[in-house]
Amino acid sequence: METSLVFFSQLNMCESKEKTFFKLIHGSGKEETSKEAKLRAKEKRNRLSLLLQKPEFHEETHSGRSGHLAKETRISPAEAVIWGESFDKLLSHKGGLETFTRFLKTEFSEENIEFWVACEDFKKSKDPQQIILKAKAIYEKFIQNDAPQEVNLDFHTKEIIAKSITKPTLHSFDAAQSRVYQLMEQDSYTRFLKSDIYLDLIEGRPQRPTNLRRRSRSFTYNEFQDVKSDVAIWL
């Protein structure tokens, strides 16, 4: 009995202390509540600042952006070495074509490979109407003067294409395609084999960010981004 009385007495004392503590914490009214809110807000800002400084946060943020690039560049060193054997082997490999296109973009000369790819697609056309439409689109995008992605062709070649564009055949762009192919093989391909993009691949190193070189021509594609061909067939 005596033990029970002692227990209840201690319990009452604890409750009394808790009530006193509660009054001390919450009894100062709105002023204390305002201070607590400010402190909590400050703590949240500090936690957010620490989170932003953690490297794993930035890795997660950039993983979505780099995911697509990673899918495009899953190429073994052995595959990349084969590209160095000839320009034809480079273009005949899907990964090689993508990598070479990425390299040309660093030099702002991707119109050459895009024209070559468009011609390859054009030569597979069977429907007469599609041949006419695709030929017109290629001419307007790559051949005619001041085209948005004009390729470097001599006057004679351009003149022949211009005269035949109303009645095109599957061979209408053969001469121009051959000229651009030779230009890439003798010029761009040589630099590609010495580029960081290619050397990183054959050495199995992670791809590093690419730096864009200034274009030697008097305009860039961005200046003509609103100009579109009648048929959007390669984008």
PDB file of N, CA, C and O in Angstrom, residues 29-40:
ATOM      1  N   GLY A  29       3.226  32.490 -26.206  1.00  0.00           N
ATOM      2  CA  GLY A  29       2.322  33.023 -27.213  1.00  0.00           C
ATOM      3  C   GLY A  29       2.899  33.102 -28.600  1.00  0.00           C
ATOM      4  O   GLY A  29       3.788  32.353 -28.962  1.00  0.00           O
ATOM      5  N   LYS A  30       2.396  34.049 -29.384  1.00  0.00           N
ATOM      6  CA  LYS A  30       2.705  34.167 -30.800  1.00  0.00           C
ATOM      7  C   LYS A  30       4.171  34.503 -31.050  1.00  0.00           C
ATOM      8  O   LYS A  30       4.735  34.126 -32.058  1.00  0.00           O
ATOM      9  N   GLU A  31       4.773  35.232 -30.114  1.00  0.00           N
ATOM     10  CA  GLU A  31       6.160  35.646 -30.313  1.00  0.00           C
ATOM     11  C   GLU A  31       7.067  34.425 -30.410  1.00  0.00           C
ATOM     12  O   GLU A  31       7.921  34.345 -31.291  1.00  0.00           O
ATOM     13  N   GLU A  32       6.890  33.432 -29.464  1.00  0.00           N
ATOM     14  CA  GLU A  32       7.702  32.232 -29.494  1.00  0.00           C
ATOM     15  C   GLU A  32       7.408  31.400 -30.745  1.00  0.00           C
ATOM     16  O   GLU A  32       8.291  30.807 -31.339  1.00  0.00           O
ATOM     17  N   THR A  33       6.108  31.326 -31.111  1.00  0.00           N
ATOM     18  CA  THR A  33       5.722  30.558 -32.291  1.00  0.00           C
ATOM     19  C   THR A  33       6.400  31.111 -33.537  1.00  0.00           C
ATOM     20  O   THR A  33       6.879  30.369 -34.385  1.00  0.00           O
ATOM     21  N   SER A  34       6.470  32.433 -33.615  1.00  0.00           N
ATOM     22  CA  SER A  34       7.103  33.080 -34.750  1.00  0.00           C
ATOM     23  C   SER A  34       8.600  32.766 -34.792  1.00  0.00           C
ATOM     24  O   SER A  34       9.158  32.485 -35.851  1.00  0.00           O
ATOM     25  N   LYS A  35       9.244  32.791 -33.619  1.00  0.00           N
ATOM     26  CA  LYS A  35      10.674  32.487 -33.562  1.00  0.00           C
ATOM     27  C   LYS A  35      10.947  31.048 -33.970  1.00  0.00           C
ATOM     28  O   LYS A  35      11.896  30.762 -34.683  1.00  0.00           O
ATOM     29  N   GLU A  36      10.078  30.138 -33.493  1.00  0.00           N
ATOM     30  CA  GLU A  36      10.253  28.727 -33.837  1.00  0.00           C
ATOM     31  C   GLU A  36      10.094  28.506 -35.343  1.00  0.00           C
ATOM     32  O   GLU A  36      10.826  27.726 -35.948  1.00  0.00           O
ATOM     33  N   ALA A  37       9.117  29.190 -35.939  1.00  0.00           N
ATOM     34  CA  ALA A  37       8.892  29.052 -37.371  1.00  0.00           C
ATOM     35  C   ALA A  37      10.104  29.526 -38.160  1.00  0.00           C
ATOM     36  O   ALA A  37      10.504  28.905 -39.148  1.00  0.00           O
ATOM     37  N   LYS A  38      10.711  30.630 -37.700  1.00  0.00           N
ATOM     38  CA  LYS A  38      11.892  31.152 -38.383  1.00  0.00           C
ATOM     39  C   LYS A  38      13.061  30.181 -38.264  1.00  0.00           C
ATOM     40  O   LYS A  38      13.825  29.984 -39.195  1.00  0.00           O
ATOM     41  N   LEU A  39      13.200  29.593 -37.048  1.00  0.00           N
ATOM     42  CA  LEU A  39      14.282  28.637 -36.841  1.00  0.00           C
ATOM     43  C   LEU A  39      14.109  27.405 -37.724  1.00  0.00           C
ATOM     44  O   LEU A  39      15.075  26.897 -38.305  1.00  0.00           O
ATOM     45  N   ARG A  40      12.861  26.922 -37.805  1.00  0.00           N
ATOM     46  CA  ARG A  40      12.599  25.748 -38.642  1.00  0.00           C
ATOM     47  C   ARG A  40      12.883  26.043 -40.117  1.00  0.00           C
ATOM     48  O   ARG A  40      13.431  25.217 -40.841  1.00  0.00           O
TER      49      ARG A  40
END
